[in-house]
XYZ file of C-alpha atoms in Angstrom:
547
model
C -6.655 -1.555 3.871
C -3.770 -0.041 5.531
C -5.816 2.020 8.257
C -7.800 -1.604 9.173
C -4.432 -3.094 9.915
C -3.015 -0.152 11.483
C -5.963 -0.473 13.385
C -6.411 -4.273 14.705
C -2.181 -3.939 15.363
C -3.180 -0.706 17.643
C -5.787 -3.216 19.666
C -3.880 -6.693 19.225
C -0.360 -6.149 19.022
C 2.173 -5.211 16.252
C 2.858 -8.142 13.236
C 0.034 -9.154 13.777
C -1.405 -9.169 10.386
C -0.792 -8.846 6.846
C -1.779 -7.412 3.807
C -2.621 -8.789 0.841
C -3.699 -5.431 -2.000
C -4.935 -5.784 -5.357
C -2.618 -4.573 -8.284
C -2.916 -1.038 -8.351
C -3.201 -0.690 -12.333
C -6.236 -1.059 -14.644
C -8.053 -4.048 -15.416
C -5.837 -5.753 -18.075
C -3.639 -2.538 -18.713
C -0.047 -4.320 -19.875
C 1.483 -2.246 -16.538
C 3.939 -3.740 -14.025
C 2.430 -4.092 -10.109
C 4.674 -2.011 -7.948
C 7.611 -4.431 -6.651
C 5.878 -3.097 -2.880
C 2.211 -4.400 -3.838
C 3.676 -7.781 -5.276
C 5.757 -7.977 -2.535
C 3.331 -8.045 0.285
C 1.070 -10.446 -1.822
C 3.946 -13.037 -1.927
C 4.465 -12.728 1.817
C 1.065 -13.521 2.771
C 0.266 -16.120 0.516
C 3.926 -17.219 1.532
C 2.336 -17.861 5.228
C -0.783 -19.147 4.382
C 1.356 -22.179 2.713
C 3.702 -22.429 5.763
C 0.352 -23.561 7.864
C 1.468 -20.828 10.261
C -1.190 -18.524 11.847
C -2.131 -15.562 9.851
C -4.368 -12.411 9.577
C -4.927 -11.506 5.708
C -6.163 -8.180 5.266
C -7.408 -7.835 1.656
C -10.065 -6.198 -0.344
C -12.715 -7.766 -2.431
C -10.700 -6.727 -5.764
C -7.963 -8.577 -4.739
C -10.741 -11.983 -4.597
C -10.796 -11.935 -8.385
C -7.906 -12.288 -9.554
C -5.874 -15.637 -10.053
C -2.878 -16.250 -8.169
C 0.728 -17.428 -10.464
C 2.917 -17.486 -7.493
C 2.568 -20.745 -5.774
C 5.552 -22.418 -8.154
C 7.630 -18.891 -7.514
C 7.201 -19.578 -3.454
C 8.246 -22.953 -3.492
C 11.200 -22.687 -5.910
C 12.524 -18.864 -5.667
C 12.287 -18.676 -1.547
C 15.861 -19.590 0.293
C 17.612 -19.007 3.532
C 20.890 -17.192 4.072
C 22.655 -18.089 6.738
C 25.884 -17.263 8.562
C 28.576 -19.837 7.744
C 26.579 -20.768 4.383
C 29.043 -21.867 1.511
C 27.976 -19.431 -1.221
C 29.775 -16.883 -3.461
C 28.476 -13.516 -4.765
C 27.734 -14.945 -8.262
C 25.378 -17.438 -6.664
C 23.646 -15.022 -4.171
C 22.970 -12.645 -6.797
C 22.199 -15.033 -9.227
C 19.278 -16.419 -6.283
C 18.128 -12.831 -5.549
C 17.495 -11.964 -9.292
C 15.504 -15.119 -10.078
C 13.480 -13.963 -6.971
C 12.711 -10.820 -8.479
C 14.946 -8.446 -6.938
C 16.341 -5.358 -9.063
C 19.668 -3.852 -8.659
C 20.032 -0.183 -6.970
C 23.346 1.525 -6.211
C 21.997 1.943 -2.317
C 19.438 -0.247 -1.260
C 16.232 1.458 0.296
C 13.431 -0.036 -0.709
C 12.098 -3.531 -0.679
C 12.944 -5.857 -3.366
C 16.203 -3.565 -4.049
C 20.141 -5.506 -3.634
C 23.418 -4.006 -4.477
C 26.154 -6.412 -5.041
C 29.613 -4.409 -3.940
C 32.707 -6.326 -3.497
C 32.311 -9.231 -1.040
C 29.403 -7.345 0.643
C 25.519 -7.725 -0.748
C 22.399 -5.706 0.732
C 19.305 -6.796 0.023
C 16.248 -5.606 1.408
C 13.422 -8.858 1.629
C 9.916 -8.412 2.265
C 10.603 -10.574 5.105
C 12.595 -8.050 6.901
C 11.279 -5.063 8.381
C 15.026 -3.258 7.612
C 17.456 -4.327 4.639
C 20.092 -7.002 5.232
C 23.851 -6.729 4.652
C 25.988 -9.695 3.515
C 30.023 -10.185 4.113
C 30.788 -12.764 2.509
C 34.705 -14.478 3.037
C 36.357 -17.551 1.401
C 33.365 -18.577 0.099
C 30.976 -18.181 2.684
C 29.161 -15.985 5.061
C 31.310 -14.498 7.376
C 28.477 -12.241 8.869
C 24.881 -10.695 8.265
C 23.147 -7.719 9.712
C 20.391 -5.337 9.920
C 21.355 -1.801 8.402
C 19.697 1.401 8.333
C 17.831 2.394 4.708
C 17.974 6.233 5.364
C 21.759 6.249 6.817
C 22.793 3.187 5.608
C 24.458 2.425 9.325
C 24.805 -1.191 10.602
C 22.617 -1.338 13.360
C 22.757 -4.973 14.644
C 24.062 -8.454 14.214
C 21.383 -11.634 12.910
C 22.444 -14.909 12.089
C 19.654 -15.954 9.471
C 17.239 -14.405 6.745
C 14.442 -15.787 4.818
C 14.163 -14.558 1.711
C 11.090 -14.527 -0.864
C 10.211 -13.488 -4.334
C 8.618 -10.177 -4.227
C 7.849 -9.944 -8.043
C 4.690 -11.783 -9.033
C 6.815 -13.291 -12.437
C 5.955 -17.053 -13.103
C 7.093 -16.750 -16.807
C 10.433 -17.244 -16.410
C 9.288 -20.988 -14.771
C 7.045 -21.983 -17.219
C 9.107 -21.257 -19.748
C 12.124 -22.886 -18.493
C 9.831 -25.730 -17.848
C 8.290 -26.293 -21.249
C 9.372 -23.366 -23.796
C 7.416 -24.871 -26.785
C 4.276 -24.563 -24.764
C 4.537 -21.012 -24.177
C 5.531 -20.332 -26.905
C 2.119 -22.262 -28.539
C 0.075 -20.520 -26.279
C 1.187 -17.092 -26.772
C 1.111 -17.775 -30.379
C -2.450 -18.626 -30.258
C -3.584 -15.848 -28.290
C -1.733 -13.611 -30.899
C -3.640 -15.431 -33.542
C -7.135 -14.706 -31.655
C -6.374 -10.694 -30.977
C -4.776 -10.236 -34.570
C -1.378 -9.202 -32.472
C 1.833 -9.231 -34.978
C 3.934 -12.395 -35.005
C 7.297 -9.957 -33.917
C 5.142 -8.700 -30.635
C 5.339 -12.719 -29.528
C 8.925 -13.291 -30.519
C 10.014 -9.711 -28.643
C 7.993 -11.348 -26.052
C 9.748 -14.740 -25.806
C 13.204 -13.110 -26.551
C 12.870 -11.079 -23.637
C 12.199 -14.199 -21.641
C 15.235 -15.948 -22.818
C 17.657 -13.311 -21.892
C 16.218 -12.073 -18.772
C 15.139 -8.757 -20.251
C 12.193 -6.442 -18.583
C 9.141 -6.274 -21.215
C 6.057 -3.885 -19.809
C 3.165 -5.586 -17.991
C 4.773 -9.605 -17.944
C 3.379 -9.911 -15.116
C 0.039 -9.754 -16.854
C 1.103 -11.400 -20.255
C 2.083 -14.184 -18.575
C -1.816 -15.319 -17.867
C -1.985 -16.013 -21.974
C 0.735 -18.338 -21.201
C -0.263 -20.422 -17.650
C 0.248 -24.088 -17.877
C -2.577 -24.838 -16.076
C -5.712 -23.278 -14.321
C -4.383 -21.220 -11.776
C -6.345 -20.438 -8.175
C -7.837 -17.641 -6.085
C -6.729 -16.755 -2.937
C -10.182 -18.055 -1.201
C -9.501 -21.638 -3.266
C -5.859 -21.237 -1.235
C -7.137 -20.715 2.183
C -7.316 -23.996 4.549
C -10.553 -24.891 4.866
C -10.957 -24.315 8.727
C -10.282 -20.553 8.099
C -11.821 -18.116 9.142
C -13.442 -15.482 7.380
C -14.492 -12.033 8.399
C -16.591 -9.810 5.783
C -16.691 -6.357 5.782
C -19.772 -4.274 4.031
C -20.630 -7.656 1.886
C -23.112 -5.964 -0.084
C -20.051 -3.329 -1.068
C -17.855 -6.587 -1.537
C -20.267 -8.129 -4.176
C -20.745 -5.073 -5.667
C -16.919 -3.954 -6.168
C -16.053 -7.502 -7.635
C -19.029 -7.370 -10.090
C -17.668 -3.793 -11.111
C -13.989 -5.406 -11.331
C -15.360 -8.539 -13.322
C -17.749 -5.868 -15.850
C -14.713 -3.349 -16.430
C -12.037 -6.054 -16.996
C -14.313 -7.545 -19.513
C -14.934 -4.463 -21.418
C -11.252 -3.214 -21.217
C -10.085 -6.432 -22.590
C -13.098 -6.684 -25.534
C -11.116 -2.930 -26.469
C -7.747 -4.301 -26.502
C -8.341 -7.197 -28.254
C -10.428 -4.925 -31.320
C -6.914 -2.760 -30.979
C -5.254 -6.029 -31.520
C -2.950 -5.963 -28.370
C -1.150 -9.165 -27.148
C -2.950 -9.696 -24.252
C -4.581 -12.504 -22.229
C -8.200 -13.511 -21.885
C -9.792 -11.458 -18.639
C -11.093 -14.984 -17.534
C -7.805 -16.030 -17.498
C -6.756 -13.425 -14.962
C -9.831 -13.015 -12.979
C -12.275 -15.655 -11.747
C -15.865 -15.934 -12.438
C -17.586 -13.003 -10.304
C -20.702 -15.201 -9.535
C -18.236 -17.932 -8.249
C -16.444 -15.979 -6.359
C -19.432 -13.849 -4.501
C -20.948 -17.436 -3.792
C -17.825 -18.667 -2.649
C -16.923 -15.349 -0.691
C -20.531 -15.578 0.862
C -20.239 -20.023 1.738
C -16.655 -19.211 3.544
C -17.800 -16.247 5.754
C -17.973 -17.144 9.232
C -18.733 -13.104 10.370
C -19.944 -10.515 8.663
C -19.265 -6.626 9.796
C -21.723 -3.718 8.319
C -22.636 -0.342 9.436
C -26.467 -1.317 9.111
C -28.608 -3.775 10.737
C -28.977 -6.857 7.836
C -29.511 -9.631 9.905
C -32.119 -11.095 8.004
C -30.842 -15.167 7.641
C -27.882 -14.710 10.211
C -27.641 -17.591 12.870
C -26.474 -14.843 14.999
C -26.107 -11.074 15.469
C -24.739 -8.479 17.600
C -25.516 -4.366 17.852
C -22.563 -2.520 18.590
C -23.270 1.253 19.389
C -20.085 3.324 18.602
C -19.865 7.220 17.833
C -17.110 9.338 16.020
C -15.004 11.798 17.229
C -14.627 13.616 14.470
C -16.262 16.352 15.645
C -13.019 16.511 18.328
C -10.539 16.809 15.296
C -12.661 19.894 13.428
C -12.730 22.057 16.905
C -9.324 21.166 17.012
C -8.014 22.194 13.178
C -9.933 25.368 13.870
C -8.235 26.607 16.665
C -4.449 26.271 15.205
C -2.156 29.089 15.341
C -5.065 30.464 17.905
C -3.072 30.620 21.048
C -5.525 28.265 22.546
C -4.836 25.219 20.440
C -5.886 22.647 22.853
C -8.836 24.048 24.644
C -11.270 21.939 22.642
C -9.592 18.873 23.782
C -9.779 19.926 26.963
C -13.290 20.972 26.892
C -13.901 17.616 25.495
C -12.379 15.611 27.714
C -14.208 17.181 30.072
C -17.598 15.937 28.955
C -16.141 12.290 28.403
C -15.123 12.190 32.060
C -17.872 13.273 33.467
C -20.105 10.899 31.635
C -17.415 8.285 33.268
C -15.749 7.941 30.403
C -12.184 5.896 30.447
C -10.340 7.881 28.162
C -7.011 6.548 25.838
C -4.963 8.285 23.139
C -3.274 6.620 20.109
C -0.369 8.253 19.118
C 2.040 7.142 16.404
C 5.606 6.985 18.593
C 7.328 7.330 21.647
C 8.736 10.827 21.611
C 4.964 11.855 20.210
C 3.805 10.073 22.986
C 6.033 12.176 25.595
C 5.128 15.152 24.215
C 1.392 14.506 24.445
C 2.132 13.568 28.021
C 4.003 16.784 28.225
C 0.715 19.127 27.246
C -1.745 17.635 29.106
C -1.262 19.073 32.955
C -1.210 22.437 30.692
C -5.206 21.721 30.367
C -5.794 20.138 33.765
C -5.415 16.112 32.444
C -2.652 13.876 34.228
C -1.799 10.495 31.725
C 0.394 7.831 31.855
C 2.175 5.809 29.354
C 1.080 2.571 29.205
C 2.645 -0.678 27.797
C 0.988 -2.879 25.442
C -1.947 -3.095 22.860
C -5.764 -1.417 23.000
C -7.272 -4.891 24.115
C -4.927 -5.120 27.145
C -5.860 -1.621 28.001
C -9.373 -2.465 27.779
C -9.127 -5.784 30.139
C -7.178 -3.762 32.567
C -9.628 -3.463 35.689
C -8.405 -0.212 37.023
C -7.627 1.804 34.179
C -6.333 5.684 34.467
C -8.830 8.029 34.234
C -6.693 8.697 30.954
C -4.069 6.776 29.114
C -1.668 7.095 26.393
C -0.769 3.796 24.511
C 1.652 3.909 22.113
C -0.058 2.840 18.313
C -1.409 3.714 15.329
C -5.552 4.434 15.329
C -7.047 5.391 11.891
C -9.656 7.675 13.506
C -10.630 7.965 17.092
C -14.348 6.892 18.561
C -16.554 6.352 21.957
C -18.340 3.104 23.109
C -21.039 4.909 25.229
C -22.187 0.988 26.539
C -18.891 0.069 27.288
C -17.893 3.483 28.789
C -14.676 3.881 26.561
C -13.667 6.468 24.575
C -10.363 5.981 21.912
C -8.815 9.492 20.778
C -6.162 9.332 17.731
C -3.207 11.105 17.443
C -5.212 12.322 13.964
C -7.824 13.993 16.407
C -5.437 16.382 17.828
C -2.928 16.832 15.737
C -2.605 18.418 12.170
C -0.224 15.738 10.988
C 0.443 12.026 12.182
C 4.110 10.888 13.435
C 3.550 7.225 11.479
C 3.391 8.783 7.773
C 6.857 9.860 7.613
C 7.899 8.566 4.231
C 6.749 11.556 2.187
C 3.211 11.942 0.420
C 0.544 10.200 0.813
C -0.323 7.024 -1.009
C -2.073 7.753 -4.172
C -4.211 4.937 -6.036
C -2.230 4.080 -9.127
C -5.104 2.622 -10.636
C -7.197 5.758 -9.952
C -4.234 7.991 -11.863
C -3.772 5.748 -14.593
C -7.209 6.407 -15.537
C -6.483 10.012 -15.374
C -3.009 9.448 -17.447
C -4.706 7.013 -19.957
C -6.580 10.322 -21.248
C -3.116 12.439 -21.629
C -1.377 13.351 -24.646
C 1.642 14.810 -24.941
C 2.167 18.579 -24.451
C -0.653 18.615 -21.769
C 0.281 19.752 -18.284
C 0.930 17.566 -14.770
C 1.354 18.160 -11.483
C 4.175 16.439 -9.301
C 2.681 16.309 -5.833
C 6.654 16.981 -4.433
C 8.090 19.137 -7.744
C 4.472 21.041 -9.431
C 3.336 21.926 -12.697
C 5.077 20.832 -15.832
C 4.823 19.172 -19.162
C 3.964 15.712 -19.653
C 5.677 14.221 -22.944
C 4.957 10.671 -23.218
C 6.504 7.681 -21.853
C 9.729 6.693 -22.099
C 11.921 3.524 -22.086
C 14.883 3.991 -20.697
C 18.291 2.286 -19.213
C 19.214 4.050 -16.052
C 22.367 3.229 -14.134
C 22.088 -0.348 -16.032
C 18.488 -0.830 -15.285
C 15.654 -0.965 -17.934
C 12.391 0.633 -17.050
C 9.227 2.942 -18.311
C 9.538 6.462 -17.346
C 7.137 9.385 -17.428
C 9.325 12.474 -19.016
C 8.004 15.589 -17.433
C 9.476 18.730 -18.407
C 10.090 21.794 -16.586
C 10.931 25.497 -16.999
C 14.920 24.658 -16.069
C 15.123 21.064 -16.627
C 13.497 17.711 -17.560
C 12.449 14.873 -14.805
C 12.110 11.331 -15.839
C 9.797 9.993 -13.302
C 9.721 6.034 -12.880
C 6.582 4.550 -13.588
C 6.285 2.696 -10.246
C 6.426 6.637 -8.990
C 2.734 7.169 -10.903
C 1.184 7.923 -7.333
C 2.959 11.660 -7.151
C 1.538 12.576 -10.587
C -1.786 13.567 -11.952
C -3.405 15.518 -14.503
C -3.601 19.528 -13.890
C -7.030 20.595 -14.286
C -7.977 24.299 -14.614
C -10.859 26.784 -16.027
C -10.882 26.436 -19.563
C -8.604 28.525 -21.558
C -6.368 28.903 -18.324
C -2.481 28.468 -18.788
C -0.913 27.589 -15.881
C 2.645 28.605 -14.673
C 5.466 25.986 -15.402
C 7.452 25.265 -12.242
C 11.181 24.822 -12.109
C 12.478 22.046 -9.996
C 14.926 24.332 -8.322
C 12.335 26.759 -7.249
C 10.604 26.755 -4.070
C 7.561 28.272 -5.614
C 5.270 24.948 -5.191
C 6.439 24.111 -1.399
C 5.203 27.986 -1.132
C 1.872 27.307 -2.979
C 0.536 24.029 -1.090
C 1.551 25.572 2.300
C -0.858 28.153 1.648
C -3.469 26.306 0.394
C -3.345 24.191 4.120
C -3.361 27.781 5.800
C -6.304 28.733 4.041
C -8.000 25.226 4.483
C -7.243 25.363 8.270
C -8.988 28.996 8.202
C -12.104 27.935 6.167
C -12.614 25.233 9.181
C -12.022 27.352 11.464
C -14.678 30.263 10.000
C -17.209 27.255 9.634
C -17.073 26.218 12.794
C -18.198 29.453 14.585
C -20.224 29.818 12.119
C -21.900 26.549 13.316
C -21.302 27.948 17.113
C -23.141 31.673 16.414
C -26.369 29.324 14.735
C -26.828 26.922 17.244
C -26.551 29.728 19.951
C -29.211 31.589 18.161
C -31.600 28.121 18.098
């Protein structure tokens, strides 16, 4: 999802769309969403009941489930403004009903620290935190800051600010106690769950007190049958379907593993809710899917009962980006790009690079009279490039492309910063994004004393979860132990972790998180990678010379 909006923001302009993920935990697994996944859901469904325009980017997973926000939105979202009369008890009070968690320096969203007459928060709304000075009573003065440096960096005069925790049970209770507390009961009564787990459960609620997976408890407790985010949608939207027959086939797989995850629970006697009160019926929501698309997108030719269809011929580069890993540390890094830029042009090719930021894009600039290619930096989006009528030969636009490709009808040919270099300027916030609901599979098999791997720290122990209080904050935390100390990793950090897996019989070496030992290890596992391309690739060369 994130490389389809980094791509239509690359060819229509940045903010221009919106995601809207699925949780990233198992089907009915009592697990807290990330506060970033929640987050973004909030802010789109946010816009979509503002009436303004919007581009929803979301996956057919996401379809499924019911949505418990649309009281939060309406009752937890406020303005801050400069000159507002408010105190610090009262903004803090506002932020924590909207789902915010204290942090000693705020870097993430959904973070605030309250210090003194100054409060940072850092809203979804917002692409950098927010710093409030409050005086007599009032806002004296808001601005952006920096999360890395923590530096002001400039002056604004108003926020919005959303919920960016997906938490309705705190509402409903408010609003009628006795009938969550009846419903919960109930479901108890139907799993077999112990009396206690429901009053822990409704304690917790009454004094504001983190409890793993609410979020998903709090379906055995909805007031009310709660929507989808198709049933949200205005009726004149539209609706653009990618792979349907992958769609339909990724929600029936969602509906049939919910199902049987939640048949286990319940035969464990866990507290948990129905799975048809968290996800929709999968034949209503394929037909409904399938009524409300207005264009469908596939990589085959299904246009059997379309109104209206049209070919598209497109071809990879990929091939580009292999020549091009193969080469590093050669001396003659960029003579396959040149080589291939060579062919485009002469088929009359109009040629543009993606790259990730301005001082990327300067140095591309910077290499290419080095291979016999003069570009220019242009201004603006990939559409506006494409309408120009008297393009450069070759361009350099300023963006983020997933993967690069050639339009031999339309004569253009799109070359990402991915292509031609080993690493790309726009993923600079560490490792990549791992699927938490992929590794929670993996961690639902662990037991403890079996070894892990930290993507940032290596090998070590894995012993169990823990609930802990940390700097005044409650939360679940994996404890991994190494050969010099012990790391409690925060469950929301489940993404760096997964299981080590190793010939049988094989006992691995336990890191320590001082050592430098792991950095050592993965760099020279991307050497050797880079070789192995490198050796298959003439390989490929020395064959099809020999044809």
């Amino acid at each position: 999802m994130e490389e389809v909006s980094d791509d239509l923001e690359f060819f229509l302009g940045k903010g221009r769309s919106m995601l809207f993920p699925a949780w990233e935990t198992l089907p009915m697994e009592l697990v807290s969403p990330g506060t970033d996944i929640s987050a973004a859901r909030i802010k789109a469904l946010s816009t979509v009941a503002s009436n303004a325009p919007f581009l929803i980017i979301t996956c057919a997973e996401a379809l499924l489930q019911k949505i418990v926000t649309c009281e939060l939105i309406s009752s937890r979202s406020f303005t801050i403004r400069r000159g507002d009369v408010v105190n610090r008890e009262q903004l803090v009070s506002a932020l924590l009903d909207a789902g915010f968690t204290p942090a000693r320096n705020v870097a993430q969203v959904g973070e605030y620290s309250a210090k003194g007459a100054v409060v940072d928060l850092f809203p979804s709304t917002s692409k950098q935190p927010v710093r409030v000075e409050l005086r007599d009573g009032a806002v004296f003065g808001m601005r952006l800051f920096s999360a890395d440096s923590q530096r002001s960096l400039s002056d604004i005069d108003e926020v919005r600010v959303i919920p960016v925790r997906e938490l309705a049970f705190h509402l409903w209770h408010a609003a009628d106690a006795e009938g969550v507390s009846a419903r919960l009961k109930e479901r108890a009564a139907a799993t077999g769950a112990p009396p206690r787990e429901v009053e822990t459960v409704l304690q917790a609620l009454e004094q504001r007190d983190e409890y793993p997976g609410l979020e998903l408890l709090q379906y055995a407790a909805a007031p009310k049958e709660l929507p989808t985010l198709l049933e949200m949608l205005p009726q004149n939207t539209a609706v653009l379907s990618i792979d349907p027959h992958q769609a339909r086939h990724a929600i029936d797989e969602l509906a049939e593993s919910s199902a049987d995850r939640a048949a286990r629970l319940e035969h464990e006697q866990h507290l948990i809710p129905r799975a048809s009160d968290v996800f929709a019926d999968a034949a209503h929501i394929a037909s409904l899917l399938a009524n409300r698309t207005t264009l469908e997108l596939s990589g085959i030719d299904d246009s059997v009962g379309l109104q209206r269809t049209h070919n598209v011929r497109a071809e990879s580069t990929a091939d580009l980006a292999t020549r091009m890993r193969s080469t590093v540390g050669s001396g003659q890094a960029f003579q396959p790009l040149k080589a291939y830029l060579d062919s485009v042009r002469d088929s009359r090719y109009s040629v543009a690079f993606s790259v990730g930021s301005s001082s990327r894009a300067q140095r591309l600039q910077a290499i290419l009279p080095d291979i016999g290619t003069d570009a220019p930096i242009v201004q603006g989006c990939g559409q506006e490039w494409i309408k120009t009528p008297r393009k450069p030969p070759v361009s350099i636009i300023v963006g983020h492309l997933s993967a690069g490709f050639k339009l031999p009808e339309q004569r253009l040919c799109f070359i990402s910063e991915n292509d031609i270099f080993s690493e790309r300027s726009y993923r600079s916030s560490g490792a990549p994004r791992i699927s938490a609901k992929r590794l929670l599979s993996a961690l639902s098999l662990l037991k403890e004393g079996d070894f892990i791997v930290h993507i940032d720290y290596g090998i070590g122990v894995y012993n169990g979860l823990r609930h802990l209080t940390v700097e005044g904050i409650l939360g679940d935390f994996l404890q991994i132990d190494y050969s010099d100390s012990r790391l409690y990793l925060p469950a929301h950090q489940i993404g760096k972790v997964q299981k080590f897996v190793a010939t049988e019989g094989q006992q691995p070496h336990i890191d320590k998180l001082g050592s430098t030992r792991w950095f050592r290890t993965k760099q020279k596992i991307r050497d050797s990678i880079v070789t192995l391309a490198g050796d298959l690739i003439r390989l490929y060369e020395i064959g099809r010379a020999h044809v």
